[in-house]
Amino acid sequence: MRNILDLEGRLVGEAPIDIDTTRRLYRALVETRAYDKKGTTLQRQGRLATYAPLLGQEAAQVGSAAALDPHDWMVATYRDAGAMWMQGYPWEVLLLSRSGDERGGRPPVHVDVLPPSITVGAHMIHAVGISWAEKLQGTDRIAITYFGDGATSEGDFHEAMNFAGVFKTPTVFLCQNNGYAISMPRERQTASDTIAQKADAYGMVGEQVDGNDLFAVYASTKEAVDRARAGEGATLIEAVTYRVGPHTTNDDPGRYRDPEEERMALDRDPIERVRRYLEHEGAWDTDWEESVQAKASTTIERAVELAESLSPPSPEDIFGAVYEEMSPDLRRQFEQVES
Amino acid sequence: MSELTLAGALTDALATALDKDQRVLVIGEDVGQTGGVFRITDGLIDRFGDQRVIDTPVAESGIVGAAFGMAVAGLRPVAEIQFMGFSYPAYDQILSHVARIRNRSQHRFSAPMVIRMPCGGGFGAAEHHSESTEAIYAHIPGLKVVIPATPYDAKGLLLAAIDSPDPVIFLEPIRLYRLVREEVPEGYYTVEIGKARIEAEGTDVSIITWGAMTHEVREAVEQLAVDGISAEMIDLRTLRPLDEDTIIESVQKTGRAVVVQEAPKTAGFGAEIAALIGERALYSLQAPVERVAGWDTTIPLKKAEHRYMPTTGAIVAAARRTLDA
């Protein structure tokens, strides 16, 4: 398993990014966590529908997305807000999607990040098709897809990996192995020693990295992105992390795992590790920390205001988005709703 | 103009589209050198190359899912599923993603793509090769479902489907692939999706059908004419969006309706037509709506298949019942 930053925040390998970039990504980690905690709070207050926390997976998402170009494609899931935001999907739009509003699936025009996939596993092949189209059109754009350990059990994982292998598509498969698929542990998903080794079967590179190590995730993803852009095909990265929270706000992990396990996970906290590193490097102090926390908090509060200022979708929004133009039979029903 | 079969017209349509629009590509199992199991893509790989006529692994969900990604990224893929009975592994992709991305993203992303699949029975094939499950596609918001019955319509509808900004399930009745030839214009033309075709005008009874059953209905209309019964034959051509007005206007004129489908009767698309007539033309009816359909059985294999397929005689008898009522 690739590791660059140890638990104490000391380098055990070469830092792939400079201090300024690390400070920028530290801000992103903090902001992602602020969003995530707000998500759980808002759900408890009845202001969001079901929320799927990403707590503990911040480095896996921020570190991987940081290795992309702004114009690269992303196809991710309901637990990947950190990665999606890094690629330009605004917090307020993410909040909107979690509040039960179709307009949360509509990122700004220049952001080619698909709305979060809710079904498990079917979306990986979309990233294959997208990146294949870019290859056929001769662009240098690649696609990254995020999924969990549970998704690797789906048949569509095989079809996506197989197509990517056969057609050498510029795709990065980023598996966040967070230990659980709702209640089922990783061992119930596969008898393989690692998820990364599955890449061998598809003729592509696979690598297992410490998913709570920002530097390792970044380095591994950057290599995969470079390979894809160079026409050398797809890569499967297994970022080993831990789902500190429940599957969703409807889930109770107390029914299937020892709370002690969650407490132990705190020792591997991905953000604290980067903080310690910056402190060792003389690039962190409490004043800066306070400003980082304050800015994250303000940004997320502003996003909540924006998301909640919108009136609910109209029947026009719903009927008008089934097809490019409303068909006559659909218009007849639409008029019944209006009257 | 050239005389083409329905199969030949489809090949002509694909070649026309590939020639006209660089974004169009064909993707599926054995679509390259083999030209597809029904030879619909015959010769296309030689003309357009293997980057635009792409042979894939045997994986229907993968074909549709990859084509979906291509469509989202700006291409216009035409995916071929070898038989309708093999489309079900891709059903999740079609229902959950292809049909929904426009709504899910509120128009930010869309999937302009065509999924072609040969359908229907009557030729003694192995199990799963004779399906008529159009209702499971017609039921899904976001999809258009098209089923041509003539060579002219096949080319024009396929070109319209490829040009459609929304995904189209394009059903090809196997029994009609090489049944007749007709004059088909050369070059580009389209037949509008969502418009039924009145093949024969009549005044006594409306017979509404689609796909391969047009063959039996045509024979039935001729037999009824011999006895002085004037039947109006409607070939729907598109199931979604449904051309309700053509059906309703016809039934308002004739006062009688027979709906003919090859699919099993219960919850088939014919039930939708009958319900529509009940909603919008009940007071024009002089007799109950008749349905002629396959039985609610799995379509039998070769030796007993003929006991399943709706016959010309059954259609004639149903039309007569509406007149005797």
XYZ file of C-alpha atoms in Angstrom, chain A residues 68 72 131 135 139-144 168-173 221-235:
31
model
C -7.260 16.490 -12.499
C -11.643 16.621 -17.121
C -13.518 9.174 -21.967
C -10.299 9.709 -27.238
C -9.034 15.578 -27.256
C -6.789 15.189 -24.204
C -9.682 15.054 -21.745
C -9.924 12.088 -19.410
C -12.672 10.867 -17.072
C -12.455 9.792 -13.462
C -7.630 1.431 -23.615
C -9.890 4.281 -22.654
C -8.460 7.253 -20.717
C -10.336 6.431 -17.529
C -9.344 6.522 -13.876
C -11.282 4.163 -11.595
C -4.023 9.649 -9.140
C -1.639 12.025 -10.884
C 0.249 9.067 -12.345
C -3.016 7.479 -13.467
C -4.202 10.733 -15.056
C -0.887 11.177 -16.857
C -1.019 7.599 -18.147
C -4.566 8.113 -19.386
C -3.671 11.375 -21.111
C -0.653 9.751 -22.709
C -2.861 7.106 -24.319
C -1.705 4.327 -22.011
C -5.190 3.393 -20.866
C -7.068 3.090 -17.631
C -5.987 2.602 -14.009
